[in-house]
Tab-separated table of C-alpha atoms and ligand atoms in Angstrom:
chain	number	residue	atom	x	y	z
A	1	MET	CA	121.171	154.501	28.634
A	2	LEU	CA	124.906	155.247	28.448
A	3	GLU	CA	124.846	157.950	25.788
A	4	GLY	CA	127.768	160.341	26.330
A	5	LYS	CA	129.361	158.235	29.092
A	6	ARG	CA	133.039	157.261	28.909
A	7	ILE	CA	133.805	153.862	30.368
A	8	VAL	CA	137.238	152.347	30.928
A	9	LEU	CA	136.874	148.569	30.673
A	10	GLY	CA	139.767	146.865	32.456
A	11	VAL	CA	140.367	143.201	31.697
A	12	THR	CA	142.706	141.100	33.845
A	13	GLY	CA	144.184	137.634	33.369
A	14	GLY	CA	141.585	135.020	34.164
A	15	ILE	CA	139.712	132.526	32.007
A	16	ALA	CA	136.602	134.725	32.296
A	17	ALA	CA	138.434	137.388	30.234
A	18	TYR	CA	136.597	136.134	27.144
A	19	LYS	CA	133.304	137.184	28.738
A	20	ALA	CA	134.542	140.792	28.907
A	21	VAL	CA	134.062	140.865	25.126
A	22	ASP	CA	130.307	140.538	25.633
A	23	VAL	CA	130.330	143.206	28.346
A	24	CYS	CA	132.246	145.512	25.977
A	25	ARG	CA	129.731	144.981	23.201
A	26	ARG	CA	126.717	145.550	25.467
A	27	LEU	CA	128.163	148.783	26.866
A	28	VAL	CA	128.825	150.068	23.335
A	29	ASP	CA	125.283	149.036	22.307
A	30	LEU	CA	123.929	151.154	25.172
A	31	GLY	CA	125.718	154.189	23.751
A	32	ALA	CA	128.876	154.291	25.903
A	33	HIS	CA	132.336	155.249	24.676
A	34	VAL	CA	134.354	152.225	25.808
A	35	ALA	CA	138.138	152.349	26.238
A	36	PRO	CA	139.564	148.851	26.829
A	37	VAL	CA	142.654	148.338	28.965
A	38	LEU	CA	144.170	144.842	29.031
A	39	THR	CA	146.763	143.566	31.469
A	40	ARG	CA	149.550	141.269	30.257
A	41	GLY	CA	147.738	138.388	31.924
A	42	ALA	CA	144.514	139.196	30.057
A	43	GLU	CA	146.359	139.025	26.745
A	44	ARG	CA	147.169	135.387	27.429
A	45	PHE	CA	143.454	134.647	27.412
A	46	ILE	CA	141.981	137.014	24.838
A	47	GLY	CA	143.245	138.890	21.793
A	48	VAL	CA	143.674	142.644	21.581
A	49	ALA	CA	142.199	142.605	18.075
A	50	THR	CA	138.846	141.473	19.451
A	51	PHE	CA	138.537	144.541	21.682
A	52	ASP	CA	139.970	146.800	18.962
A	53	ALA	CA	137.145	145.691	16.709
A	54	LEU	CA	134.326	146.090	19.239
A	55	ALA	CA	135.299	148.981	21.504
A	56	SER	CA	135.194	152.723	20.805
A	57	GLU	CA	138.970	153.194	20.718
A	58	ARG	CA	142.166	151.126	20.420
A	59	THR	CA	142.964	148.768	23.251
A	60	GLN	CA	145.679	150.041	25.579
A	61	ARG	CA	148.123	147.841	27.425
A	62	SER	CA	151.107	149.875	28.475
A	63	LEU	CA	151.983	152.829	30.673
A	64	TRP	CA	154.681	153.622	28.126
A	65	ASP	CA	152.623	154.348	25.033
A	66	GLU	CA	154.623	156.598	22.683
A	67	GLU	CA	151.534	157.898	20.865
A	68	SER	CA	149.725	158.938	24.015
A	69	PRO	CA	151.924	159.961	26.951
A	70	ILE	CA	150.619	159.470	30.501
A	71	PRO	CA	147.721	157.293	29.303
A	72	HIS	CA	146.636	156.422	32.851
A	73	THR	CA	145.737	160.016	33.746
A	74	ARG	CA	143.961	160.568	30.413
A	75	LEU	CA	141.959	157.387	30.953
A	76	GLY	CA	141.352	157.879	34.674
A	77	GLN	CA	140.408	161.548	34.566
A	78	GLY	CA	138.183	161.152	31.510
A	79	ALA	CA	136.212	158.180	32.796
A	80	ASP	CA	132.630	158.294	34.058
A	81	VAL	CA	133.031	154.719	35.313
A	82	VAL	CA	135.956	152.290	35.490
A	83	VAL	CA	134.788	148.678	35.342
A	84	VAL	CA	137.170	145.737	35.750
A	85	CYS	CA	135.910	142.434	34.393
A	86	PRO	CA	137.122	139.962	35.382
A	87	ALA	CA	138.970	141.215	38.452
A	88	THR	CA	141.562	138.670	39.575
A	89	ALA	CA	142.758	138.122	43.144
A	90	ARG	CA	145.885	140.105	42.296
A	91	LEU	CA	143.910	143.072	40.987
A	92	LEU	CA	141.857	143.168	44.210
A	93	SER	CA	145.003	143.084	46.284
A	94	ASP	CA	146.827	145.730	44.201
A	95	TYR	CA	143.842	148.065	44.216
A	96	ARG	CA	143.339	147.680	47.938
A	97	THR	CA	146.952	148.500	48.714
A	98	GLY	CA	147.373	151.228	46.118
A	99	ARG	CA	149.936	149.459	43.938
A	100	SER	CA	150.057	150.827	40.436
A	101	GLY	CA	152.469	148.611	38.527
A	102	ASP	CA	150.654	148.542	35.196
A	103	LEU	CA	148.321	150.684	33.113
A	104	LEU	CA	145.110	149.313	34.639
A	105	THR	CA	146.109	149.721	38.290
A	106	ALA	CA	147.617	153.160	37.520
A	107	THR	CA	144.315	154.152	35.871
A	108	LEU	CA	142.425	152.999	38.968
A	109	MET	CA	144.703	155.254	41.041
A	110	ALA	CA	144.227	158.168	38.647
A	111	THR	CA	140.432	158.254	38.672
A	112	ARG	CA	137.769	159.828	40.840
A	113	ALA	CA	135.048	158.028	38.866
A	114	PRO	CA	132.998	155.210	40.391
A	115	VAL	CA	134.711	151.834	40.151
A	116	VAL	CA	132.857	148.571	39.454
A	117	LEU	CA	134.735	145.298	40.025
A	118	ALA	CA	133.503	141.903	38.876
A	119	PRO	CA	135.766	139.326	40.566
A	120	ALA	CA	136.139	135.809	39.166
A	121	MET	CA	138.348	133.026	40.488
A	122	HIS	CA	138.322	129.497	41.840
A	123	THR	CA	136.198	128.863	44.937
A	124	GLU	CA	139.246	128.203	47.137
A	125	MET	CA	140.754	131.539	46.158
A	126	TRP	CA	137.488	133.463	46.526
A	127	GLU	CA	136.989	132.067	50.024
A	128	GLN	CA	140.512	132.965	51.242
A	129	PRO	CA	140.263	135.330	54.226
A	130	ALA	CA	142.811	137.617	52.551
A	131	ILE	CA	140.630	137.976	49.481
A	132	GLN	CA	137.406	138.362	51.418
A	133	GLU	CA	139.075	141.058	53.489
A	134	ASN	CA	140.227	142.885	50.355
A	135	VAL	CA	136.700	142.704	48.963
A	136	GLN	CA	135.227	144.061	52.191
A	137	VAL	CA	137.727	146.915	52.457
A	138	LEU	CA	137.113	147.919	48.842
A	139	ARG	CA	133.348	147.693	49.348
A	140	ASN	CA	133.631	149.931	52.417
A	141	ARG	CA	135.511	152.454	50.299
A	142	GLY	CA	132.511	152.665	47.982
A	143	VAL	CA	133.708	150.309	45.246
A	144	VAL	CA	130.786	148.511	43.587
A	145	MET	CA	131.327	144.740	43.763
A	146	VAL	CA	129.428	142.529	41.363
A	147	ASP	CA	129.811	139.302	43.277
A	148	PRO	CA	130.693	136.076	41.490
A	149	GLU	CA	128.071	133.385	41.066
A	150	PRO	CA	128.030	129.638	41.584
A	151	GLY	CA	128.581	127.504	38.495
A	152	ARG	CA	131.149	125.793	36.279
A	153	LEU	CA	134.722	126.993	36.764
A	154	ALA	CA	137.948	126.492	34.817
A	155	GLY	CA	139.069	122.855	34.661
A	156	GLY	CA	135.495	121.569	34.978
A	157	ASP	CA	135.117	122.276	38.699
A	158	ILE	CA	131.749	123.415	39.970
A	159	GLY	CA	131.636	126.018	42.714
A	160	PHE	CA	131.382	129.643	43.716
A	161	GLY	CA	133.581	132.123	41.901
A	162	ARG	CA	132.275	132.226	38.343
A	163	LEU	CA	132.090	135.703	36.841
A	164	ALA	CA	128.649	137.298	37.353
A	165	ARG	CA	126.519	137.229	34.250
A	166	THR	CA	127.005	140.020	31.703
A	167	GLU	CA	123.625	141.523	32.547
A	168	SER	CA	124.540	142.034	36.218
A	169	ILE	CA	127.874	143.680	35.327
A	170	VAL	CA	126.225	145.961	32.770
A	171	ASP	CA	123.404	146.818	35.216
A	172	ALA	CA	125.899	147.816	37.914
A	173	THR	CA	127.865	149.907	35.406
A	174	VAL	CA	124.726	151.716	34.209
A	175	ALA	CA	123.657	152.438	37.809
A	176	ALA	CA	127.161	153.731	38.653
A	177	ALA	CA	127.242	155.902	35.521
A	178	HIS	CA	124.040	157.553	36.716
A	179	GLY	CA	125.385	158.124	40.226
A	180	ARG	CA	123.157	155.490	41.851
A	181	ILE	CA	125.826	153.682	43.851
A	182	GLY	CA	124.612	151.541	46.693
A	183	ASP	CA	121.804	153.976	47.510
A	184	LEU	CA	119.519	150.995	48.183
A	185	ALA	CA	122.100	149.048	50.208
A	186	GLY	CA	120.654	147.563	53.376
A	187	LEU	CA	117.095	147.790	52.040
A	188	HIS	CA	114.803	144.917	51.134
A	189	VAL	CA	112.919	145.663	47.926
A	190	LEU	CA	110.042	143.353	47.002
A	191	VAL	CA	108.820	143.489	43.398
A	192	THR	CA	105.963	141.603	41.727
A	193	ALA	CA	106.012	141.085	37.971
A	194	GLY	CA	104.000	139.613	35.119
A	195	GLY	CA	100.374	138.771	34.525
A	196	THR	CA	98.610	136.116	36.558
A	197	ARG	CA	96.955	133.113	34.870
A	198	GLU	CA	93.694	131.860	36.295
A	199	PRO	CA	92.955	128.279	35.195
A	200	LEU	CA	89.679	127.353	33.523
A	201	ASP	CA	90.634	123.731	32.972
A	202	PRO	CA	93.961	121.832	32.798
A	203	VAL	CA	94.875	123.467	29.460
A	204	ARG	CA	93.252	126.910	29.452
A	205	PHE	CA	93.477	130.034	31.558
A	206	LEU	CA	92.223	133.614	31.821
A	207	GLY	CA	95.202	135.935	31.541
A	208	ASN	CA	96.362	139.360	30.440
A	209	ARG	CA	99.015	140.882	28.197
A	210	SER	CA	101.631	141.625	30.866
A	211	THR	CA	105.035	140.034	30.141
A	212	GLY	CA	106.834	141.050	33.331
A	213	LYS	CA	109.420	143.253	31.584
A	214	GLN	CA	108.756	146.328	33.749
A	215	GLY	CA	108.813	144.333	36.996
A	216	VAL	CA	112.027	142.556	36.023
A	217	ALA	CA	113.607	145.910	35.077
A	218	LEU	CA	112.682	147.175	38.564
A	219	ALA	CA	114.236	144.119	40.229
A	220	ARG	CA	117.444	144.478	38.185
A	221	GLU	CA	117.705	148.177	38.961
A	222	ALA	CA	117.184	147.574	42.695
A	223	LEU	CA	119.794	144.800	42.691
A	224	ALA	CA	122.337	146.963	40.851
A	225	ARG	CA	121.842	149.693	43.476
A	226	GLY	CA	122.691	147.320	46.303
A	227	ALA	CA	119.255	146.249	47.567
A	228	ARG	CA	118.338	142.791	48.759
A	229	VAL	CA	115.646	141.947	46.243
A	230	THR	CA	112.742	139.510	46.207
A	231	LEU	CA	111.038	139.094	42.848
A	232	ILE	CA	107.661	137.380	42.815
A	233	THR	CA	106.886	136.721	39.197
A	234	THR	CA	104.743	134.831	36.716
A	235	SER	CA	107.257	135.568	33.969
A	236	ASP	CA	109.972	133.294	32.583
A	237	LEU	CA	112.385	136.211	32.173
A	238	THR	CA	115.498	135.343	34.129
A	239	VAL	CA	117.416	137.629	36.424
A	240	SER	CA	120.587	137.031	38.407
A	241	PRO	CA	120.796	133.950	40.651
A	242	THR	CA	121.737	136.328	43.463
A	243	LEU	CA	118.179	137.615	43.371
A	244	ARG	CA	115.571	135.693	45.336
A	245	THR	CA	112.979	134.731	42.713
A	246	VAL	CA	109.627	133.156	43.566
A	247	ARG	CA	107.697	131.827	40.575
A	248	VAL	CA	103.917	131.874	40.812
A	249	GLU	CA	101.033	131.554	38.395
A	250	THR	CA	97.724	132.612	39.915
A	251	ALA	CA	96.566	135.659	41.880
A	252	ASP	CA	96.142	133.386	44.877
A	253	GLU	CA	99.732	132.097	44.661
A	254	MET	CA	100.996	135.655	44.255
A	255	HIS	CA	98.978	136.711	47.301
A	256	GLU	CA	100.485	133.903	49.369
A	257	ALA	CA	104.046	134.577	48.183
A	258	VAL	CA	103.779	138.314	48.853
A	259	HIS	CA	102.613	137.633	52.390
A	260	ALA	CA	105.447	135.176	52.968
A	261	HIS	CA	108.121	137.709	51.960
A	262	VAL	CA	106.764	141.193	52.675
A	263	GLY	CA	107.545	141.123	56.415
A	264	ASP	CA	110.736	143.200	56.444
A	265	ALA	CA	110.353	144.856	53.035
A	266	ASP	CA	111.330	148.534	52.980
A	267	ILE	CA	109.982	149.155	49.484
A	268	VAL	CA	107.214	147.116	47.821
A	269	VAL	CA	106.478	147.613	44.136
A	270	MET	CA	103.370	145.842	42.850
A	271	ALA	CA	104.155	145.907	39.137
A	272	ALA	CA	102.282	142.657	38.421
A	273	ALA	CA	99.020	142.679	36.500
A	274	VAL	CA	96.977	140.648	38.969
A	275	ALA	CA	93.605	139.275	37.832
A	276	ASP	CA	90.658	140.943	39.546
A	277	PHE	CA	88.460	137.905	38.868
A	278	ARG	CA	89.083	134.185	38.450
A	279	PRO	CA	86.863	131.287	37.383
A	280	ALA	CA	84.860	130.199	40.432
A	281	ARG	CA	85.666	126.577	39.576
A	282	GLU	CA	88.480	124.945	37.617
A	283	ALA	CA	87.222	122.037	35.499
A	284	GLY	CA	89.084	118.854	36.452
A	285	GLN	CA	89.132	117.643	32.830
A	286	LYS	CA	89.616	119.539	29.590
A	287	LEU	CA	86.374	121.259	28.547
A	288	LYS	CA	85.124	119.585	25.358
A	289	LYS	CA	83.800	121.462	22.340
A	290	HIS	CA	80.863	119.081	21.894
A	291	ASP	CA	79.530	120.167	25.303
A	292	GLY	CA	78.925	123.648	23.862
A	293	PRO	CA	80.150	127.065	25.092
A	294	PRO	CA	80.892	126.884	28.836
A	295	ARG	CA	79.140	129.279	31.204
A	296	LEU	CA	81.873	131.142	33.041
A	297	GLU	CA	81.174	132.044	36.611
A	298	LEU	CA	83.820	134.359	38.039
A	299	GLU	CA	84.697	135.337	41.589
A	300	ALA	CA	86.822	138.187	42.923
A	301	THR	CA	90.471	137.657	43.870
A	302	THR	CA	92.047	139.393	46.859
A	303	ASP	CA	93.318	142.866	46.032
A	304	ILE	CA	96.893	142.344	47.263
A	305	LEU	CA	97.917	145.991	46.977
A	306	ALA	CA	94.851	147.229	48.870
A	307	GLU	CA	95.451	144.627	51.576
A	308	LEU	CA	99.107	145.713	51.917
A	309	GLY	CA	97.985	149.345	51.994
A	310	ALA	CA	95.567	148.648	54.840
A	311	SER	CA	98.232	147.045	57.036
A	312	LYS	CA	101.352	148.920	55.974
A	313	PRO	CA	104.124	149.043	58.622
A	314	PRO	CA	105.322	152.590	59.374
A	315	GLY	CA	108.702	152.323	57.642
A	316	GLN	CA	107.513	150.813	54.372
A	317	VAL	CA	106.996	152.581	51.038
A	318	LEU	CA	104.236	150.985	48.964
A	319	VAL	CA	104.110	151.499	45.202
A	320	GLY	CA	101.309	150.345	42.897
A	321	PHE	CA	100.769	150.483	39.169
A	322	ALA	CA	97.690	151.589	37.251
A	323	ALA	CA	97.379	150.362	33.682
A	324	GLU	CA	94.766	152.615	32.111
A	325	THR	CA	93.343	153.337	28.678
A	326	ALA	CA	91.664	156.685	29.531
A	327	ASP	CA	91.788	159.495	32.147
A	328	LEU	CA	95.261	158.436	33.280
A	329	ARG	CA	95.901	161.067	35.946
A	330	ALA	CA	92.411	160.933	37.470
A	331	ASN	CA	92.393	157.131	37.595
A	332	ALA	CA	95.920	156.890	38.996
A	333	THR	CA	95.187	159.505	41.675
A	334	ALA	CA	91.945	157.751	42.644
A	335	LYS	CA	93.878	154.481	43.109
A	336	LEU	CA	96.243	156.133	45.599
A	337	ALA	CA	93.501	156.431	48.197
A	338	LYS	CA	91.622	153.303	47.147
A	339	LYS	CA	94.713	151.134	47.586
A	340	GLY	CA	96.431	152.981	50.453
A	341	ALA	CA	99.632	153.270	48.378
A	342	ASP	CA	102.320	155.942	48.732
A	343	LEU	CA	102.895	156.124	44.985
A	344	ILE	CA	100.952	155.020	41.935
A	345	ILE	CA	102.727	154.628	38.610
A	346	GLY	CA	100.150	155.228	35.905
A	347	ASN	CA	100.650	154.256	32.295
A	348	ASP	CA	98.345	154.603	29.318
A	349	VAL	CA	98.638	151.130	27.825
A	350	SER	CA	96.723	152.174	24.707
A	351	ALA	CA	99.521	154.598	23.680
A	352	PRO	CA	102.123	153.410	21.126
A	353	GLU	CA	105.231	151.678	22.591
A	354	VAL	CA	103.816	151.942	26.127
A	355	GLY	CA	103.206	149.151	28.627
A	356	PHE	CA	102.555	145.447	28.052
A	357	GLY	CA	105.202	143.609	26.057
A	358	HIS	CA	107.176	146.696	24.965
A	359	ASP	CA	110.748	147.476	25.999
A	360	THR	CA	109.653	151.066	26.589
A	361	ASN	CA	107.109	152.760	28.805
A	362	ALA	CA	105.825	156.277	29.571
A	363	VAL	CA	104.424	156.924	33.032
A	364	ILE	CA	103.168	159.435	35.505
A	365	VAL	CA	104.139	159.034	39.163
A	366	VAL	CA	101.576	160.397	41.594
A	367	GLY	CA	102.064	160.428	45.350
A	368	ALA	CA	99.823	160.573	48.397
A	369	ASP	CA	101.446	163.885	49.437
A	370	GLY	CA	100.964	165.614	46.087
A	371	PHE	CA	104.099	164.129	44.485
A	372	ASP	CA	103.650	164.392	40.732
A	373	LYS	CA	106.196	163.516	38.077
A	374	GLU	CA	105.938	162.630	34.401
A	375	ILE	CA	108.457	160.359	32.699
A	376	PRO	CA	108.240	160.454	28.896
A	377	LEU	CA	108.709	157.425	26.654
A	378	SER	CA	111.917	155.697	27.850
A	379	ASP	CA	113.493	152.284	28.189
A	380	LYS	CA	111.819	150.288	30.988
A	381	ARG	CA	115.107	150.317	32.882
A	382	GLU	CA	115.052	154.128	32.943
A	383	ILE	CA	111.443	154.031	34.153
A	384	ALA	CA	112.610	151.614	36.881
A	385	ARG	CA	115.322	154.078	37.928
A	386	ALA	CA	112.782	156.909	38.203
A	387	VAL	CA	110.305	154.735	40.148
A	388	LEU	CA	112.947	153.696	42.704
A	389	ASP	CA	114.242	157.290	42.910
A	390	SER	CA	110.667	158.388	43.708
A	391	ALA	CA	110.265	155.643	46.342
A	392	LEU	CA	113.547	156.708	47.982
A	393	ASP	CA	112.404	160.307	47.848
A	394	VAL	CA	109.175	159.422	49.710
A	395	ARG	CA	111.219	157.399	52.196
A	396	THR	CA	113.554	160.240	53.108
A	397	ARG	CA	110.978	163.041	52.906
A	398	THR	CA	108.647	161.206	55.271
A	399	GLY	CA	111.458	160.121	57.619
A	400	ARG	CA	110.802	156.453	56.968
A	401	ASP	CA	114.535	155.871	56.757
A	402	LEU	CA	114.990	157.122	60.288
A	403	PRO	CA	114.909	153.900	62.391
A	404	LYS	CA	117.515	152.255	60.172
A	405	PHE	CA	119.560	155.440	60.104
A	406	LEU	CA	119.656	155.597	63.885
A	407	GLU	CA	120.452	151.898	64.172
A	408	THR	CA	123.414	152.274	61.829
A	409	GLN	CA	124.567	155.385	63.626
A	410	ARG	CA	124.488	153.558	66.961
A	411	ALA	CA	126.551	150.722	65.459
A	412	THR	CA	129.070	153.203	64.041
A	413	THR	CA	129.460	154.930	67.405
A	414	ALA	CA	129.884	151.570	69.165
A	415	ARG	CA	132.720	150.691	66.760
A	416	GLY	CA	134.414	153.915	67.802
A	417	ASP	CA	134.387	155.413	64.292
A	418	GLY	CA	132.566	158.446	65.648
A	419	PRO	CA	129.200	159.603	64.441
A	420	GLY	CA	130.556	162.291	62.165
A	421	THR	CA	132.874	160.145	60.068
A	422	VAL	CA	130.345	158.706	57.649
A	423	THR	CA	127.738	160.612	55.701
A	424	ARG	CA	124.068	159.820	56.099
A	425	GLY	CA	123.908	158.500	52.523
A	426	GLU	CA	126.741	156.050	53.107
A	427	GLN	CA	125.240	154.766	56.312
A	428	LEU	CA	122.023	153.909	54.572
B	1	CTP	N1	96.513	144.579	42.222
B	1	CTP	C1	96.641	143.705	43.274
B	1	CTP	N2	95.757	142.670	43.444
B	1	CTP	C2	94.728	142.538	42.583
B	1	CTP	C3	94.556	143.444	41.524
B	1	CTP	C4	95.483	144.468	41.365
B	1	CTP	O1	97.588	143.843	44.063
B	1	CTP	N3	93.882	141.542	42.764
B	1	CTP	C5	97.485	145.679	42.105
B	1	CTP	C6	98.324	145.655	40.854
B	1	CTP	O2	99.532	144.938	41.043
B	1	CTP	C7	98.593	147.132	40.608
B	1	CTP	C8	97.381	147.818	41.174
B	1	CTP	O3	96.774	146.891	42.058
B	1	CTP	O4	99.715	147.577	41.333
B	1	CTP	C9	96.388	148.341	40.155
B	1	CTP	O5	95.528	147.371	39.748
B	1	CTP	P1	94.258	147.691	38.825
B	1	CTP	O6	93.767	146.390	38.312
B	1	CTP	O7	94.613	148.737	37.824
B	1	CTP	O8	93.286	148.334	39.881
B	1	CTP	P2	91.768	148.077	40.156
B	1	CTP	O9	91.528	148.517	41.550
B	1	CTP	O10	91.406	146.675	39.844
B	1	CTP	O11	91.051	149.091	39.193
B	1	CTP	P3	90.382	148.868	37.752
B	1	CTP	O12	88.960	149.155	37.972
B	1	CTP	O13	91.070	149.905	36.898
B	1	CTP	O14	90.652	147.470	37.310
């Protein structure tokens, strides 16, 4: 996912510096060329040798490197992304005000690449108005902030300010490396994931092979691109605590949860494998073998996607999935009309490495207006990127972004910034 991308990994002096080692390793695993830059403060927490061993080149610490003159311009100009993890209060302040007293801040000044900052500090510091203002100013300048999470802090305190989990930092870096920076900001994306389980008795259920990997990849991608995300899932796979996750088991529970959260959703992706039928009755006690094979009477569940399609608000983009084993294009296209969806993502789950349980998928994306795209076998995260790109494409092509666009433009004019000062993409 990061093949051919050059990433400068800045590490500053906070206890979370040890977690940057994991970020470094994950970025290298994804194919990136990682150049670590440590501040003097970082070196008090973590050894240079660790990064030397894991990264793609020697760790750099000084502006005055005899072997490589002007290292900050080489690093800054060559980078596809600069990520700072952890970013201390001082780094935020220096970057905001344009101070460039060491190699890392000078590199930040010498780059035009996207910048991802993952702040980490004690709750009291994080909540300081000065720091919050720095964060807001940097965010407004287009810097990607991976907000800290609640949890255990240095010294045993519990609170807000802990470095975001590695996955969230890596996700944001991948999205930035592919130019998807905040393009879903201000949007509510609702994703369903996993296979439903329909109980037969207290210990048995009717289910399917879906594991939720594709739905979770969609939620992570949407989150990394700045969306407010609701994930309704049957799967145990965890995502960031900053993502609203609703755990359900049955088709009925999923139906209820979708209705509770879909109200203001701009993009809905029904990636879950929802049962079409459930046992008409759930036995109160475990079915016993000596009673012989049970007769299963099934009844239909509600088709959630079709119901959403029938009552879709004008601004919403509705995306469904079609897991097929034959006639992929014909079946996916037929489901577009049947379900009232804008896009159907069809996959042939009988093909090798495709669909249920795999980390990879291969899909076709068909749209109500003739949209047709094929995405060959790729990591599920790359499929997620293409699905959300397609949903955004439908949104802009059909003018469904317009009400929000106008709202934002009105707000901008009221602030006196003038309507022409911000591009349409930034406003959204
Ligand atoms: N879906 C749903 N509610 C259901 C069943 C399915 O919302 N009760 C959604 C799935 O999340 C998926 C899409 O509908 O996005 C496709 O479901 P699928 O089972 O393939 O469609 P069916 O209409 O049941 O067609 P088939 O005859 O192929 O089973």
